[in-house]
Structure formats: structure tokens, C-alpha cells
Amino acid sequence: MTSIRRLGQADRDALDAFLLNHRASSMFLRSNVLQAGVVDGPARYQGLYVGAFDGAHLTDVAAHYWNGHIILQAPTAPVELAIAVAQESQRVVTGILGPWSQVKVVEPEMDIDRSCLGKVVPEYLYTLDLSALKIPKSLSTGLVGYRRAAPEDVPVLVAWR
């Protein structure tokens, strides 16, 4: 049976483990938890977190942050989690972020001030299997070298951007 409840600091280990299993699509959730913990408030990175549990096992997470954004990692119950976190936080919803398959089913179900939204498009997330990484021959043979960027490199790096 699935239950949904607010998460607190006592849930931190379970939350970290869950998000680690979804690291390619949980960058903002993980970063915000690292910066502010599982603490709701008006400060940057703070938000209210809810989780869905199958017994004691955390299966889904949604957070509603200080800036009005809901961020999802809810593979089994995205709509239920988004609604629960918005109701619990009582904040205005100004955006929804997360895996596109979750965002596109949640967005029509939410009371969102669409004038606050920018483009509503998928954000493509990337992972890199390091075992599949191929070092270019020019680098592995010493034809070219590498070094960490230094402050004097900033103008070139900005131009490349």
C-alpha cells in the first residue's frame, strides 16, 4: 500500500539513497538538499518535501521550493505527489521541473499561473557511462596535452561558450 507524507530531516538518508538511484534526473533536488537539508522555509534552496512510500520503501519525491517551483522525481505517482506537495506548502506554483514524462502529466493537473512560465519544453538530461568513455587518440598519444583552466583563461572560455 502506498502512503504519502511530508519528509523531514529523519528521512534524509532514505531521500539521499533514493535520489542517488535517479542521479541523472535529480541534480536540482540533490543540490538543494545538500545546500539546505530537508528544511522548509523562505530561504534559497529551502523547500517542503513529500514522499510516497510502499511500506517503508521511498518510491517517489516531490519538493515545492521557496521560489514556487515544484521539482519531481516521482516515477510511480507524479500527479499525486505534485498535488500533495502544493497543498501541503500552500505556495503558489510558478513552475514544474523534473523528468519530462512526469512534468507533462503533472502540468495540466496543476493550478499554475501560466503567465509566470517561460518556455514549456523538455530539458534533456544526460548521463555518461565512464566505462564507455573513449580518450581521443591525440590525447592518449601525447600529441596534445591538457591542464586545469586558470583565471587567465576566463576570456577564452567565455568566448567559447
Short mmCIF file of C-alpha atoms in Angstrom, two decimals:
data_model
loop_
_atom_site.label_atom_id
_atom_site.label_comp_id
_atom_site.label_asym_id
_atom_site.label_seq_id
_atom_site.Cartn_x
_atom_site.Cartn_y
_atom_site.Cartn_z
CA MET A 1 0.00 0.00 0.00
CA THR A 2 1.31 3.43 -0.90
CA SER A 3 1.26 6.29 1.59
CA ILE A 4 2.25 9.93 1.03
CA ARG A 5 3.68 12.10 3.77
CA ARG A 6 5.84 15.11 4.43
CA LEU A 7 9.56 14.38 4.73
CA GLY A 8 11.83 15.72 7.44
CA GLN A 9 15.47 15.51 8.48
CA ALA A 10 14.87 12.00 9.85
CA ASP A 11 14.18 10.92 6.24
CA ARG A 12 17.45 12.35 4.92
CA ASP A 13 19.27 9.03 4.46
CA ALA A 14 16.33 7.45 2.61
CA LEU A 15 15.95 10.59 0.47
CA ASP A 16 19.66 10.69 -0.39
CA ALA A 17 19.66 7.00 -1.34
CA PHE A 18 16.52 7.37 -3.47
CA LEU A 19 17.86 10.42 -5.32
CA LEU A 20 21.23 8.75 -5.86
CA ASN A 21 19.40 5.99 -7.75
CA HIS A 22 17.96 8.73 -10.01
CA ARG A 23 21.01 10.99 -10.10
CA ALA A 24 20.85 11.81 -13.83
CA SER A 25 17.44 13.46 -13.37
CA SER A 26 17.68 14.67 -9.76
CA MET A 27 20.51 17.21 -9.92
CA PHE A 28 18.47 20.12 -8.53
CA LEU A 29 16.81 18.06 -5.82
CA ARG A 30 20.16 16.65 -4.69
CA SER A 31 21.85 20.05 -4.76
CA ASN A 32 19.07 21.74 -2.79
CA VAL A 33 19.06 19.00 -0.15
CA LEU A 34 22.83 19.35 0.13
CA GLN A 35 22.59 23.15 0.47
CA ALA A 36 19.64 23.44 2.86
CA GLY A 37 18.75 19.99 4.12
CA VAL A 38 15.16 18.84 4.29
CA VAL A 39 14.05 22.17 5.70
CA ASP A 40 11.07 24.20 4.56
CA GLY A 41 11.37 27.97 4.64
CA PRO A 42 11.71 31.12 2.58
CA ALA A 43 15.49 30.98 2.14
CA ARG A 44 17.21 29.98 -1.07
CA TYR A 45 17.32 26.18 -1.59
CA GLN A 46 14.72 25.52 1.11
CA GLY A 47 11.56 23.64 0.30
CA LEU A 48 8.88 21.36 1.53
CA TYR A 49 9.41 17.70 0.58
CA VAL A 50 6.83 14.95 0.34
CA GLY A 51 7.47 11.31 -0.38
CA ALA A 52 5.46 8.29 -1.41
CA PHE A 53 6.22 5.06 0.40
CA ASP A 54 5.47 1.45 -0.40
CA GLY A 55 5.67 0.17 3.15
CA ALA A 56 8.96 1.62 4.42
CA HIS A 57 10.43 1.97 0.90
CA LEU A 58 10.57 5.52 -0.57
CA THR A 59 9.30 5.35 -4.18
CA ASP A 60 8.68 8.99 -5.18
CA VAL A 61 9.65 12.50 -4.10
CA ALA A 62 8.38 16.00 -4.86
CA ALA A 63 9.55 19.29 -3.39
CA HIS A 64 8.00 22.76 -3.50
CA TYR A 65 10.70 25.38 -3.15
CA TRP A 66 10.94 28.92 -1.87
CA ASN A 67 10.68 30.22 -5.47
CA GLY A 68 7.40 28.41 -6.23
CA HIS A 69 8.93 25.65 -8.34
CA ILE A 70 7.87 22.06 -7.82
CA ILE A 71 10.62 19.59 -8.64
CA LEU A 72 9.69 15.99 -9.23
CA GLN A 73 11.36 12.63 -9.01
CA ALA A 74 8.13 10.68 -8.95
CA PRO A 75 8.28 7.74 -11.34
CA THR A 76 5.17 6.00 -9.99
CA ALA A 77 2.87 8.78 -8.72
CA PRO A 78 3.84 12.18 -10.19
CA VAL A 79 0.37 13.78 -10.17
CA GLU A 80 -0.43 12.64 -6.63
CA LEU A 81 2.93 13.88 -5.31
CA ALA A 82 2.73 17.24 -7.08
CA ILE A 83 -0.76 17.89 -5.75
CA ALA A 84 0.21 16.76 -2.25
CA VAL A 85 3.30 18.97 -2.07
CA ALA A 86 1.43 22.04 -3.39
CA GLN A 87 -1.41 21.53 -0.90
CA GLU A 88 0.99 20.99 1.99
CA SER A 89 3.20 24.01 1.19
CA GLN A 90 0.37 26.43 0.35
CA ARG A 91 2.77 28.22 -2.04
CA VAL A 92 1.84 29.48 -5.48
CA VAL A 93 3.12 27.10 -8.16
CA THR A 94 5.32 29.00 -10.61
CA GLY A 95 6.90 26.08 -12.42
CA ILE A 96 7.34 22.33 -12.60
CA LEU A 97 10.67 20.67 -13.24
CA GLY A 98 11.78 17.08 -13.46
CA PRO A 99 11.82 14.22 -15.90
CA TRP A 100 9.72 15.26 -18.93
CA SER A 101 7.45 12.20 -18.73
CA GLN A 102 6.47 13.32 -15.22
CA VAL A 103 6.22 17.04 -15.96
CA LYS A 104 3.92 16.59 -18.96
CA VAL A 105 1.38 14.53 -16.97
CA VAL A 106 1.50 16.85 -13.94
CA GLU A 107 1.35 20.24 -15.65
CA PRO A 108 -2.28 20.00 -16.89
CA GLU A 109 -3.44 18.90 -13.43
CA MET A 110 -1.93 21.82 -11.53
CA ASP A 111 -3.25 25.28 -10.75
CA ILE A 112 -0.36 27.24 -12.21
CA ASP A 113 -0.07 30.91 -13.02
CA ARG A 114 0.92 30.31 -16.63
CA SER A 115 1.99 33.96 -17.01
CA CYS A 116 4.95 33.03 -14.77
CA LEU A 117 6.05 30.19 -17.04
CA GLY A 118 8.75 30.59 -19.62
CA LYS A 119 9.07 28.05 -22.38
CA VAL A 120 7.48 24.73 -21.57
CA VAL A 121 9.89 22.31 -23.19
CA PRO A 122 11.69 19.12 -22.27
CA GLU A 123 15.01 19.53 -20.56
CA TYR A 124 17.25 16.80 -21.85
CA LEU A 125 19.25 15.16 -19.12
CA TYR A 126 22.49 13.37 -19.72
CA THR A 127 24.45 10.59 -18.16
CA LEU A 128 27.92 9.41 -19.02
CA ASP A 129 28.92 5.80 -18.57
CA LEU A 130 32.58 6.27 -17.66
CA SER A 131 33.40 2.73 -18.77
CA ALA A 132 32.31 3.75 -22.29
CA LEU A 133 34.41 6.93 -22.29
CA LYS A 134 36.90 6.94 -25.13
CA ILE A 135 40.02 9.05 -24.74
CA PRO A 136 40.87 10.76 -28.04
CA LYS A 137 43.99 9.32 -29.68
CA SER A 138 45.61 12.76 -29.85
CA LEU A 139 45.34 13.00 -26.06
CA SER A 140 46.34 9.41 -25.24
CA THR A 141 49.43 9.60 -27.51
CA GLY A 142 50.60 12.92 -26.11
CA LEU A 143 50.04 14.84 -29.36
CA VAL A 144 48.01 17.32 -27.31
CA GLY A 145 48.03 17.98 -23.60
CA TYR A 146 45.58 19.24 -21.03
CA ARG A 147 45.53 21.28 -17.85
CA ARG A 148 43.03 22.72 -15.45
CA ALA A 149 41.65 26.10 -16.54
CA ALA A 150 43.24 29.09 -14.80
CA PRO A 151 41.85 32.58 -14.11
CA GLU A 152 43.69 33.98 -17.12
CA ASP A 153 41.74 31.53 -19.33
CA VAL A 154 38.36 33.06 -18.49
CA PRO A 155 38.15 35.38 -21.56
CA VAL A 156 38.79 32.47 -23.95
CA LEU A 157 36.38 30.17 -22.11
CA VAL A 158 33.66 32.83 -22.16
CA ALA A 159 34.16 33.32 -25.91
CA TRP A 160 33.92 29.54 -26.46
CA ARG A 161 30.69 29.40 -24.52
#
